[in-house]
Amino acid sequence: MSQDILFTKAMSFTTAYSRNVRLPVGMNQSGSNEIVAASASEISQQWNARYSHAIPHTNTYYMKCMVGGILSCGLTHAAVTPLDVTKCNMQVNPGKYKGLISGMRIILAEEGFSGIWKGALPTLIGYSIQGLFKFGLYEYFKDYYSTMAGEENSLKYRGLIWLAGSASAEFIADIGLCPMEMVKVKIQTSPAGTWPIAFLPALRKMQEMKAETRFPFGSVVPLWSRQIPYTMAKFFFFEKVVSVFYTYVFTQPKSSYPKTTQLGVTFASGYIAGVICAIVSHPADSIVSLLGKAENKGKGFGTIASEFGYYNLFTRGLGPRIIMIGTLTGLQWWIYDTFKTAFGLGTTGGK
């Protein structure tokens, strides 16, 4: 085969692949049957999920998704700080903080308005970092695993791909989240006057006392045990509920509905997924909160769970967590998809 034919073959393959177009066997742009037969086979083997979407998932696409993730996670988690403060205190001191409303009243009475906003800044920073990796890498890993599976299997096993993509993204996201999560929990659960409330003094003390606090990654394992199941449920059930909406409720093509309707589906699907997430991840969330107590220093996870009580581990603070996580997850997806829509990327899920 001459060099000219080889060059033409390479160009034919490159052009078709970049456009995600499969040329029919026996015909191509150069008119050479021999070249086309080989190229079509190669193109079939090189199907890439990134270019199978109406909007190609380029690196720029992933970067925009990362920015959307920063906004969706950072802003929402910071906004529900009062609920988070109360929930954490219900977990570590159930005898004193017995309910959401009564617990919040106790904090307000003892520490004032600033007391229920303790840890807002490390929450904003930590969950912004987490959101960047959670959403951006989910989009990447979903395409990556789909490409590995192939075009047919990526549809057949898409539920498993959602689970694998979300787990992979969250594993990395939690490493970024862990230091700020540890600072946040210590600020929120320490008795008044025993630990700095301001971010920088609290951060310095965490570092100075790292032998005791295990800062910065001492909570990463329980964080993984909480966040990875949570995120797998969050993304899997979100995608599943969106699919149900567009299959049984909004039966026309997704693109035919106005953006307000699509974003309404996004919020409802996110809220439903959030309730499931809260239940799945609550025991591990309790462990993360209990690790912040001074009396639990050096204790293993099993010991802490046993002493606290397994019933309490599953139920204490679950009501506030369902309210918090359901609302938070719905808002996260809504903010994320609103950002994507504003930049022409479309909403997540559905056809």
Coordinates of N, CA and C in Angstrom, one line a residue, residues 65-294:
C65 N -18.7 21.8 34.1 CA -19.4 21.0 35.1 C -18.7 21.1 36.4
M66 N -17.4 21.2 36.5 CA -16.7 21.4 37.7 C -17.1 22.7 38.4
V67 N -17.2 23.8 37.6 CA -17.7 25.1 38.2 C -19.1 25.0 38.7
G68 N -20.0 24.3 37.9 CA -21.3 24.1 38.4 C -21.4 23.3 39.7
G69 N -20.5 22.3 39.8 CA -20.4 21.5 41.0 C -19.9 22.3 42.2
I70 N -19.0 23.3 42.0 CA -18.6 24.2 43.1 C -19.8 25.0 43.6
L71 N -20.5 25.5 42.7 CA -21.7 26.4 43.1 C -22.7 25.5 43.8
S72 N -23.0 24.4 43.2 CA -24.2 23.6 43.8 C -23.9 23.0 45.1
C73 N -22.7 22.5 45.4 CA -22.3 21.9 46.7 C -22.0 23.0 47.7
G74 N -21.1 23.9 47.4 CA -20.6 24.9 48.3 C -21.7 25.8 48.9
L75 N -22.5 26.3 48.0 CA -23.6 27.2 48.4 C -24.7 26.5 49.2
T76 N -25.1 25.3 48.8 CA -26.2 24.7 49.5 C -25.8 24.2 50.9
H77 N -24.6 23.6 51.0 CA -24.2 23.1 52.3 C -24.0 24.3 53.3
A78 N -23.4 25.4 52.8 CA -23.3 26.5 53.7 C -24.6 27.1 54.1
A79 N -25.6 27.1 53.2 CA -26.9 27.6 53.5 C -27.7 26.9 54.6
V80 N -27.4 25.6 54.7 CA -28.1 24.8 55.7 C -27.3 24.5 56.9
T81 N -26.3 25.4 57.2 CA -25.4 25.2 58.3 C -26.2 25.1 59.7
P82 N -27.3 26.0 59.9 CA -28.0 25.8 61.2 C -28.6 24.4 61.4
L83 N -29.1 23.8 60.3 CA -29.6 22.4 60.4 C -28.4 21.5 60.7
D84 N -27.3 21.7 60.0 CA -26.2 20.8 60.2 C -25.6 20.9 61.6
V85 N -25.5 22.1 62.2 CA -25.1 22.3 63.6 C -26.0 21.6 64.5
T86 N -27.3 21.7 64.4 CA -28.2 21.1 65.3 C -28.1 19.5 65.1
K87 N -28.1 19.1 63.9 CA -28.0 17.6 63.6 C -26.8 17.0 64.2
C88 N -25.6 17.7 64.1 CA -24.4 17.2 64.6 C -24.4 17.1 66.2
N89 N -25.0 18.1 66.8 CA -25.1 18.1 68.2 C -26.1 17.1 68.8
M90 N -27.1 16.8 68.0 CA -28.1 15.7 68.3 C -27.4 14.4 68.3
Q91 N -26.4 14.2 67.4 CA -25.7 13.0 67.2 C -24.7 12.8 68.4
V92 N -24.0 13.8 68.8 CA -22.9 13.7 69.8 C -23.4 13.8 71.2
N93 N -24.5 14.5 71.4 CA -25.1 14.7 72.7 C -26.6 14.6 72.7
P94 N -27.1 13.3 72.5 CA -28.5 13.1 72.3 C -29.3 13.4 73.6
G95 N -28.7 13.3 74.7 CA -29.4 13.6 76.0 C -29.8 15.0 76.1
K96 N -29.0 15.9 75.6 CA -29.3 17.4 75.7 C -30.1 17.9 74.5
Y97 N -29.7 17.4 73.3 CA -30.3 17.9 72.1 C -31.3 16.8 71.5
K98 N -32.5 16.9 71.9 CA -33.5 15.8 71.6 C -34.3 16.0 70.3
G99 N -34.3 17.1 69.8 CA -35.1 17.3 68.5 C -34.5 18.5 67.8
L100 N -35.0 18.7 66.5 CA -34.5 19.7 65.7 C -34.8 21.1 66.2
I101 N -36.1 21.4 66.5 CA -36.5 22.7 66.9 C -36.0 23.0 68.4
S102 N -36.1 22.0 69.3 CA -35.7 22.2 70.6 C -34.2 22.3 70.7
G103 N -33.5 21.6 69.9 CA -32.0 21.6 69.8 C -31.5 23.0 69.3
M104 N -32.2 23.5 68.3 CA -31.8 24.8 67.8 C -32.1 25.9 68.8
R105 N -33.1 25.8 69.6 CA -33.4 26.8 70.6 C -32.4 26.7 71.7
I106 N -31.9 25.6 72.1 CA -30.9 25.5 73.1 C -29.6 26.2 72.6
I107 N -29.2 25.9 71.3 CA -28.0 26.5 70.8 C -28.1 28.1 70.7
L108 N -29.3 28.5 70.3 CA -29.6 30.0 70.3 C -29.5 30.6 71.6
A109 N -30.1 29.9 72.6 CA -30.1 30.4 74.0 C -28.7 30.5 74.6
E110 N -27.9 29.5 74.3 CA -26.6 29.4 75.0 C -25.5 30.1 74.2
E111 N -25.6 30.2 72.9 CA -24.5 30.7 72.1 C -24.9 31.9 71.2
G112 N -26.2 32.2 71.1 CA -26.7 33.3 70.3 C -26.8 32.9 68.8
F113 N -27.1 33.9 68.0 CA -27.4 33.6 66.6 C -26.1 33.1 65.9
S114 N -24.9 33.5 66.3 CA -23.7 33.0 65.7 C -23.5 31.5 65.9
G115 N -24.1 31.0 67.0 CA -23.9 29.6 67.4 C -24.5 28.7 66.4
I116 N -25.6 29.0 65.8 CA -26.2 28.1 64.8 C -25.5 28.2 63.4
W117 N -24.6 29.2 63.3 CA -23.9 29.4 62.0 C -22.4 29.0 62.2
K118 N -22.1 28.3 63.2 CA -20.7 27.8 63.4 C -20.3 26.9 62.3
G119 N -19.1 27.1 61.8 CA -18.5 26.2 60.8 C -19.0 26.5 59.4
A120 N -19.7 27.7 59.2 CA -20.2 28.0 57.8 C -19.0 28.1 56.8
L121 N -17.9 28.8 57.2 CA -16.9 29.0 56.2 C -16.1 27.7 55.8
P122 N -15.7 26.9 56.8 CA -15.1 25.6 56.4 C -16.0 24.8 55.6
T123 N -17.3 24.9 55.9 CA -18.3 24.1 55.1 C -18.3 24.6 53.7
L124 N -18.4 25.9 53.5 CA -18.4 26.5 52.1 C -17.1 26.1 51.4
I125 N -16.0 26.2 52.0 CA -14.7 25.8 51.3 C -14.6 24.3 51.0
G126 N -14.9 23.5 52.0 CA -14.8 22.1 51.9 C -15.7 21.5 50.8
Y127 N -17.0 21.9 50.9 CA -17.9 21.4 50.0 C -17.8 22.0 48.6
S128 N -17.2 23.1 48.4 CA -16.9 23.6 47.1 C -15.9 22.8 46.4
I129 N -14.9 22.4 47.2 CA -13.8 21.5 46.7 C -14.4 20.1 46.3
Q130 N -15.3 19.6 47.2 CA -15.9 18.4 47.0 C -16.8 18.4 45.7
G131 N -17.6 19.5 45.6 CA -18.5 19.6 44.4 C -17.8 19.7 43.1
L132 N -16.6 20.3 43.1 CA -15.8 20.4 41.9 C -15.5 19.0 41.4
F133 N -15.0 18.1 42.3 CA -14.6 16.8 41.9 C -15.8 15.9 41.7
K134 N -16.8 16.0 42.6 CA -18.0 15.1 42.6 C -18.7 15.2 41.3
F135 N -19.1 16.4 40.8 CA -19.9 16.6 39.6 C -19.0 16.5 38.4
G136 N -17.9 17.2 38.4 CA -17.0 17.2 37.2 C -16.5 15.8 36.9
L137 N -16.0 15.1 37.9 CA -15.4 13.8 37.6 C -16.5 12.7 37.4
Y138 N -17.7 12.9 37.9 CA -18.8 12.0 37.6 C -19.1 12.0 36.1
E139 N -19.2 13.2 35.6 CA -19.4 13.3 34.1 C -18.3 12.6 33.3
Y140 N -17.0 12.8 33.8 CA -15.9 12.2 33.1 C -15.9 10.7 33.2
F141 N -16.1 10.2 34.5 CA -16.0 8.7 34.7 C -17.2 8.1 34.0
K142 N -18.3 8.7 34.0 CA -19.5 8.1 33.3 C -19.2 7.9 31.8
D143 N -18.6 8.9 31.2 CA -18.2 8.7 29.8 C -17.0 7.7 29.7
Y144 N -16.1 7.7 30.6 CA -15.0 6.8 30.5 C -15.4 5.3 30.6
Y145 N -16.3 5.0 31.6 CA -16.7 3.7 31.8 C -17.7 3.2 30.6
S146 N -18.4 4.2 30.1 CA -19.3 3.9 29.0 C -18.5 3.5 27.8
T147 N -17.4 4.2 27.5 CA -16.5 3.9 26.4 C -15.9 2.6 26.6
M148 N -15.4 2.3 27.8 CA -14.8 0.9 28.1 C -15.9 -0.2 27.8
A149 N -17.1 0.0 28.2 CA -18.1 -1.0 28.0 C -18.5 -1.2 26.6
G150 N -18.4 -0.1 25.8 CA -18.9 -0.2 24.4 C -20.3 0.4 24.2
E151 N -20.6 0.7 23.0 CA -21.9 1.4 22.7 C -23.1 0.6 23.2
E152 N -23.2 -0.7 22.9 CA -24.3 -1.5 23.3 C -24.4 -1.7 24.8
N153 N -23.3 -2.1 25.4 CA -23.3 -2.4 26.8 C -23.4 -1.2 27.7
S154 N -23.0 0.0 27.1 CA -23.2 1.2 27.9 C -24.6 1.6 28.2
L155 N -25.5 1.1 27.3 CA -27.0 1.3 27.5 C -27.5 0.2 28.3
K156 N -27.1 -1.0 28.1 CA -27.6 -2.2 28.8 C -27.2 -2.1 30.3
Y157 N -26.0 -1.7 30.6 CA -25.6 -1.6 32.0 C -25.4 -0.2 32.5
R158 N -26.2 0.7 32.0 CA -26.0 2.1 32.4 C -26.2 2.3 33.9
G159 N -27.0 1.6 34.6 CA -27.1 1.7 36.0 C -25.8 1.4 36.8
L160 N -25.1 0.4 36.3 CA -23.8 0.0 36.9 C -22.8 1.1 36.6
I161 N -22.9 1.7 35.4 CA -22.0 2.7 35.0 C -22.2 4.0 35.9
W162 N -23.5 4.3 36.2 CA -23.8 5.4 37.1 C -23.2 5.2 38.5
L163 N -23.3 4.0 38.9 CA -22.8 3.7 40.3 C -21.2 3.7 40.3
A164 N -20.6 3.1 39.3 CA -19.2 3.1 39.2 C -18.6 4.5 39.0
G165 N -19.3 5.3 38.2 CA -18.8 6.7 38.0 C -18.9 7.6 39.2
S166 N -20.0 7.5 39.9 CA -20.2 8.3 41.1 C -19.3 7.9 42.2
A167 N -19.1 6.5 42.4 CA -18.2 6.1 43.4 C -16.7 6.5 43.2
S168 N -16.3 6.5 41.9 CA -14.9 6.9 41.6 C -14.8 8.4 41.8
A169 N -15.8 9.2 41.4 CA -15.7 10.6 41.6 C -15.7 11.0 43.1
E170 N -16.5 10.3 43.9 CA -16.6 10.7 45.3 C -15.4 10.2 46.1
F171 N -14.7 9.1 45.7 CA -13.5 8.7 46.4 C -12.5 9.8 46.3
I172 N -12.3 10.5 45.2 CA -11.4 11.6 45.0 C -11.9 12.8 45.7
A173 N -13.2 13.1 45.6 CA -13.8 14.3 46.1 C -13.7 14.4 47.7
D174 N -13.8 13.2 48.3 CA -13.7 13.2 49.8 C -12.3 13.5 50.3
I175 N -11.3 13.2 49.5 CA -9.9 13.5 49.9 C -9.8 15.1 50.0
G176 N -10.4 15.7 49.0 CA -10.4 17.2 49.0 C -11.3 17.8 50.1
L177 N -12.4 17.1 50.5 CA -13.3 17.6 51.5 C -12.8 17.4 52.9
C178 N -12.1 16.3 53.2 CA -11.8 15.8 54.5 C -11.2 16.9 55.5
P179 N -10.2 17.6 55.1 CA -9.6 18.6 56.1 C -10.7 19.6 56.6
M180 N -11.4 20.2 55.6 CA -12.4 21.2 56.1 C -13.6 20.6 56.8
E181 N -13.9 19.3 56.5 CA -15.0 18.7 57.2 C -14.6 18.4 58.7
M182 N -13.3 18.1 58.9 CA -12.8 17.9 60.2 C -12.9 19.2 61.0
V183 N -12.5 20.3 60.4 CA -12.5 21.6 61.1 C -14.0 21.9 61.4
K184 N -14.8 21.7 60.4 CA -16.3 22.1 60.6 C -16.9 21.3 61.8
V185 N -16.7 20.0 61.8 CA -17.3 19.2 62.9 C -16.7 19.6 64.2
K186 N -15.4 19.8 64.3 CA -14.8 20.2 65.6 C -15.4 21.5 66.1
I187 N -15.6 22.5 65.2 CA -16.2 23.8 65.6 C -17.6 23.6 66.1
Q188 N -18.4 22.8 65.3 CA -19.8 22.6 65.6 C -20.1 21.8 66.8
T189 N -19.3 20.9 67.2 CA -19.6 19.9 68.2 C -18.9 20.2 69.5
S190 N -17.9 21.0 69.6 CA -17.2 21.3 70.8 C -18.1 22.2 71.7
P191 N -18.1 21.9 73.0 CA -18.8 22.7 74.0 C -18.4 24.2 73.9
A192 N -19.3 25.1 74.1 CA -19.0 26.5 74.0 C -17.8 26.9 74.8
G193 N -16.9 27.6 74.2 CA -15.7 28.1 74.9 C -14.6 27.2 75.0
T194 N -14.7 26.0 74.4 CA -13.6 25.0 74.5 C -12.8 24.9 73.2
W195 N -13.3 25.5 72.1 CA -12.7 25.5 70.8 C -12.9 26.7 70.1
P196 N -12.0 27.3 69.3 CA -12.2 28.5 68.5 C -13.4 28.3 67.5
I197 N -14.2 29.3 67.4 CA -15.3 29.3 66.4 C -14.8 29.9 65.1
A198 N -14.0 30.9 65.2 CA -13.5 31.5 63.9 C -12.6 30.5 63.1
F199 N -12.7 30.6 61.8 CA -12.1 29.6 61.0 C -10.6 29.5 61.1
L200 N -9.9 30.6 60.9 CA -8.4 30.5 61.0 C -7.8 30.0 62.3
P201 N -8.3 30.6 63.4 CA -7.8 30.0 64.7 C -8.2 28.6 64.9
A202 N -9.3 28.1 64.5 CA -9.7 26.7 64.6 C -8.8 25.9 63.7
L203 N -8.5 26.3 62.5 CA -7.6 25.6 61.6 C -6.2 25.5 62.2
R204 N -5.7 26.6 62.8 CA -4.4 26.5 63.4 C -4.3 25.5 64.5
K205 N -5.4 25.5 65.4 CA -5.4 24.6 66.5 C -5.5 23.2 66.1
M206 N -6.3 22.9 65.0 CA -6.4 21.6 64.5 C -5.0 21.1 64.0
Q207 N -4.2 21.9 63.4 CA -2.9 21.6 63.0 C -2.0 21.4 64.2
E208 N -2.0 22.3 65.1 CA -1.2 22.2 66.3 C -1.4 20.9 67.1
M209 N -2.7 20.5 67.1 CA -3.0 19.4 67.9 C -3.3 18.2 67.1
K210 N -2.6 18.0 65.9 CA -2.9 17.0 65.0 C -2.7 15.6 65.5
A211 N -1.9 15.4 66.5 CA -1.7 14.1 67.2 C -3.0 13.7 67.8
E212 N -3.8 14.6 68.3 CA -5.1 14.3 68.9 C -6.2 14.4 67.9
T213 N -6.2 15.4 67.1 CA -7.3 15.6 66.2 C -7.2 14.7 64.9
R214 N -6.0 14.2 64.6 CA -5.8 13.4 63.4 C -6.0 14.2 62.1
F215 N -5.8 15.5 62.2 CA -5.9 16.4 61.1 C -4.7 16.2 60.2
P216 N -4.9 16.2 58.8 CA -6.1 16.6 58.1 C -6.9 15.5 57.5
F217 N -6.4 14.2 57.6 CA -7.1 13.1 56.9 C -7.6 12.0 57.9
G218 N -7.7 12.3 59.1 CA -8.1 11.3 60.1 C -9.5 10.8 59.9
S219 N -10.4 11.6 59.3 CA -11.8 11.2 59.1 C -12.1 10.7 57.7
V220 N -11.0 10.5 56.9 CA -11.3 10.2 55.5 C -12.0 8.8 55.3
V221 N -11.6 7.8 56.1 CA -12.2 6.5 56.0 C -13.7 6.5 56.3
P222 N -14.1 7.1 57.5 CA -15.5 7.2 57.8 C -16.2 8.1 56.8
L223 N -15.5 9.1 56.3 CA -16.1 10.0 55.3 C -16.4 9.2 54.0
W224 N -15.5 8.4 53.6 CA -15.7 7.5 52.4 C -16.9 6.6 52.7
S225 N -17.0 6.1 53.9 CA -18.1 5.1 54.2 C -19.4 5.9 54.2
R226 N -19.4 7.2 54.5 CA -20.6 8.0 54.5 C -20.9 8.5 53.1
Q227 N -19.9 9.1 52.5 CA -20.2 9.9 51.2 C -20.3 9.0 50.0
I228 N -19.5 7.9 49.9 CA -19.5 7.1 48.7 C -20.9 6.4 48.5
P229 N -21.5 5.8 49.6 CA -22.8 5.2 49.4 C -23.8 6.3 49.1
Y230 N -23.7 7.5 49.8 CA -24.6 8.6 49.6 C -24.5 9.1 48.2
T231 N -23.3 9.3 47.6 CA -23.2 9.8 46.3 C -23.7 8.8 45.3
M232 N -23.4 7.5 45.5 CA -23.9 6.4 44.6 C -25.4 6.4 44.5
A233 N -26.0 6.6 45.7 CA -27.5 6.6 45.7 C -28.0 7.9 45.1
K234 N -27.2 9.0 45.4 CA -27.6 10.4 44.9 C -27.7 10.4 43.4
F235 N -26.6 9.9 42.7 CA -26.5 9.9 41.3 C -27.4 8.9 40.6
F236 N -27.3 7.6 41.2 CA -28.1 6.5 40.6 C -29.6 6.8 40.6
F237 N -30.1 7.2 41.8 CA -31.6 7.4 41.9 C -32.0 8.7 41.2
F238 N -31.1 9.7 41.2 CA -31.4 10.9 40.4 C -31.6 10.5 38.9
E239 N -30.6 9.8 38.4 CA -30.7 9.4 36.9 C -31.9 8.6 36.7
K240 N -32.2 7.7 37.7 CA -33.3 6.7 37.5 C -34.7 7.5 37.6
V241 N -34.8 8.4 38.5 CA -36.1 9.1 38.7 C -36.3 10.0 37.5
V242 N -35.2 10.7 37.0 CA -35.4 11.5 35.8 C -35.8 10.7 34.6
S243 N -35.3 9.5 34.5 CA -35.7 8.6 33.4 C -37.1 8.2 33.5
V244 N -37.6 8.0 34.7 CA -39.0 7.6 35.0 C -39.9 8.8 34.6
F245 N -39.5 10.0 35.0 CA -40.3 11.2 34.6 C -40.5 11.3 33.1
Y246 N -39.3 11.2 32.4 CA -39.4 11.4 30.9 C -39.9 10.2 30.2
T247 N -40.1 9.0 30.9 CA -40.7 7.9 30.3 C -42.2 7.8 30.5
Y248 N -42.7 8.1 31.7 CA -44.1 7.9 32.1 C -44.9 9.2 32.3
V249 N -44.2 10.3 32.6 CA -45.0 11.6 32.9 C -44.8 12.5 31.7
F250 N -43.6 12.9 31.4 CA -43.4 13.8 30.2 C -42.9 12.9 29.1
T251 N -43.8 12.4 28.3 CA -43.6 11.4 27.3 C -43.0 11.9 25.9
Q252 N -43.1 13.2 25.7 CA -42.5 13.7 24.5 C -41.0 13.8 24.7
P253 N -40.2 14.0 23.6 CA -38.8 14.2 23.7 C -38.4 15.3 24.7
K254 N -37.4 15.0 25.5 CA -37.0 16.0 26.5 C -36.8 17.4 26.0
S255 N -36.2 17.5 24.8 CA -35.9 18.8 24.3 C -37.1 19.6 23.9
S256 N -38.3 18.9 23.8 CA -39.5 19.7 23.4 C -40.1 20.4 24.6
Y257 N -39.7 20.1 25.8 CA -40.2 20.8 27.0 C -39.4 22.1 27.3
P258 N -40.0 23.1 27.9 CA -39.3 24.3 28.2 C -38.3 24.0 29.3
K259 N -37.3 24.9 29.5 CA -36.2 24.7 30.5 C -36.8 24.7 31.9
T260 N -37.9 25.5 32.1 CA -38.5 25.6 33.4 C -39.0 24.2 33.8
T261 N -39.6 23.5 32.9 CA -40.2 22.1 33.1 C -39.0 21.2 33.4
Q262 N -38.0 21.3 32.6 CA -36.8 20.4 32.7 C -36.2 20.6 34.1
L263 N -36.1 21.8 34.5 CA -35.4 22.1 35.8 C -36.4 21.7 37.0
G264 N -37.7 21.8 36.7 CA -38.6 21.2 37.7 C -38.4 19.8 37.9
V265 N -38.3 19.0 36.8 CA -38.0 17.6 36.9 C -36.7 17.4 37.6
T266 N -35.7 18.2 37.4 CA -34.4 18.1 38.0 C -34.5 18.2 39.5
F267 N -35.2 19.2 40.0 CA -35.4 19.4 41.5 C -36.1 18.3 42.1
A268 N -37.3 17.9 41.5 CA -38.1 16.8 42.1 C -37.3 15.5 42.2
S269 N -36.5 15.2 41.1 CA -35.7 14.0 41.1 C -34.6 14.1 42.1
G270 N -34.0 15.2 42.3 CA -32.9 15.4 43.2 C -33.4 15.3 44.7
Y271 N -34.6 15.8 44.9 CA -35.2 15.7 46.3 C -35.5 14.3 46.7
I272 N -36.1 13.5 45.8 CA -36.4 12.1 46.0 C -35.1 11.3 46.2
A273 N -34.1 11.6 45.4 CA -32.8 10.9 45.6 C -32.2 11.3 46.9
G274 N -32.4 12.5 47.3 CA -31.8 13.0 48.6 C -32.3 12.3 49.8
V275 N -33.6 12.1 49.8 CA -34.2 11.3 50.9 C -33.6 9.9 51.1
I276 N -33.5 9.3 49.9 CA -32.9 7.9 49.9 C -31.4 8.0 50.4
C277 N -30.7 9.0 49.9 CA -29.3 9.2 50.3 C -29.2 9.4 51.8
A278 N -30.0 10.2 52.4 CA -30.0 10.5 53.8 C -30.1 9.2 54.7
I279 N -31.0 8.4 54.3 CA -31.2 7.1 55.0 C -30.0 6.2 54.9
V280 N -29.5 6.1 53.7 CA -28.4 5.2 53.4 C -27.1 5.6 54.1
S281 N -26.8 6.9 54.2 CA -25.6 7.4 54.7 C -25.6 7.8 56.2
H282 N -26.8 7.7 56.8 CA -26.9 8.3 58.2 C -26.0 7.7 59.2
P283 N -25.9 6.3 59.3 CA -25.0 5.8 60.3 C -23.6 6.2 60.2
A284 N -23.0 6.3 59.0 CA -21.6 6.8 58.9 C -21.5 8.2 59.2
D285 N -22.6 9.0 58.9 CA -22.6 10.4 59.3 C -22.5 10.6 60.8
S286 N -23.2 9.7 61.5 CA -23.1 9.8 63.0 C -21.7 9.5 63.5
I287 N -21.1 8.5 62.9 CA -19.7 8.2 63.3 C -18.7 9.4 63.0
V288 N -18.9 10.0 61.9 CA -18.0 11.2 61.6 C -18.2 12.3 62.7
S289 N -19.5 12.5 63.1 CA -19.7 13.5 64.1 C -19.2 13.1 65.5
L290 N -19.3 11.8 65.8 CA -18.9 11.3 67.1 C -17.3 11.3 67.2
L291 N -16.6 11.2 66.1 CA -15.2 11.3 66.1 C -14.7 12.6 66.6
G292 N -15.5 13.7 66.5 CA -15.1 15.0 67.0 C -15.1 15.1 68.5
K293 N -15.7 14.2 69.2 CA -15.8 14.3 70.6 C -14.4 13.9 71.3
A294 N -14.0 14.7 72.3 CA -12.7 14.4 72.9 C -12.6 13.0 73.5

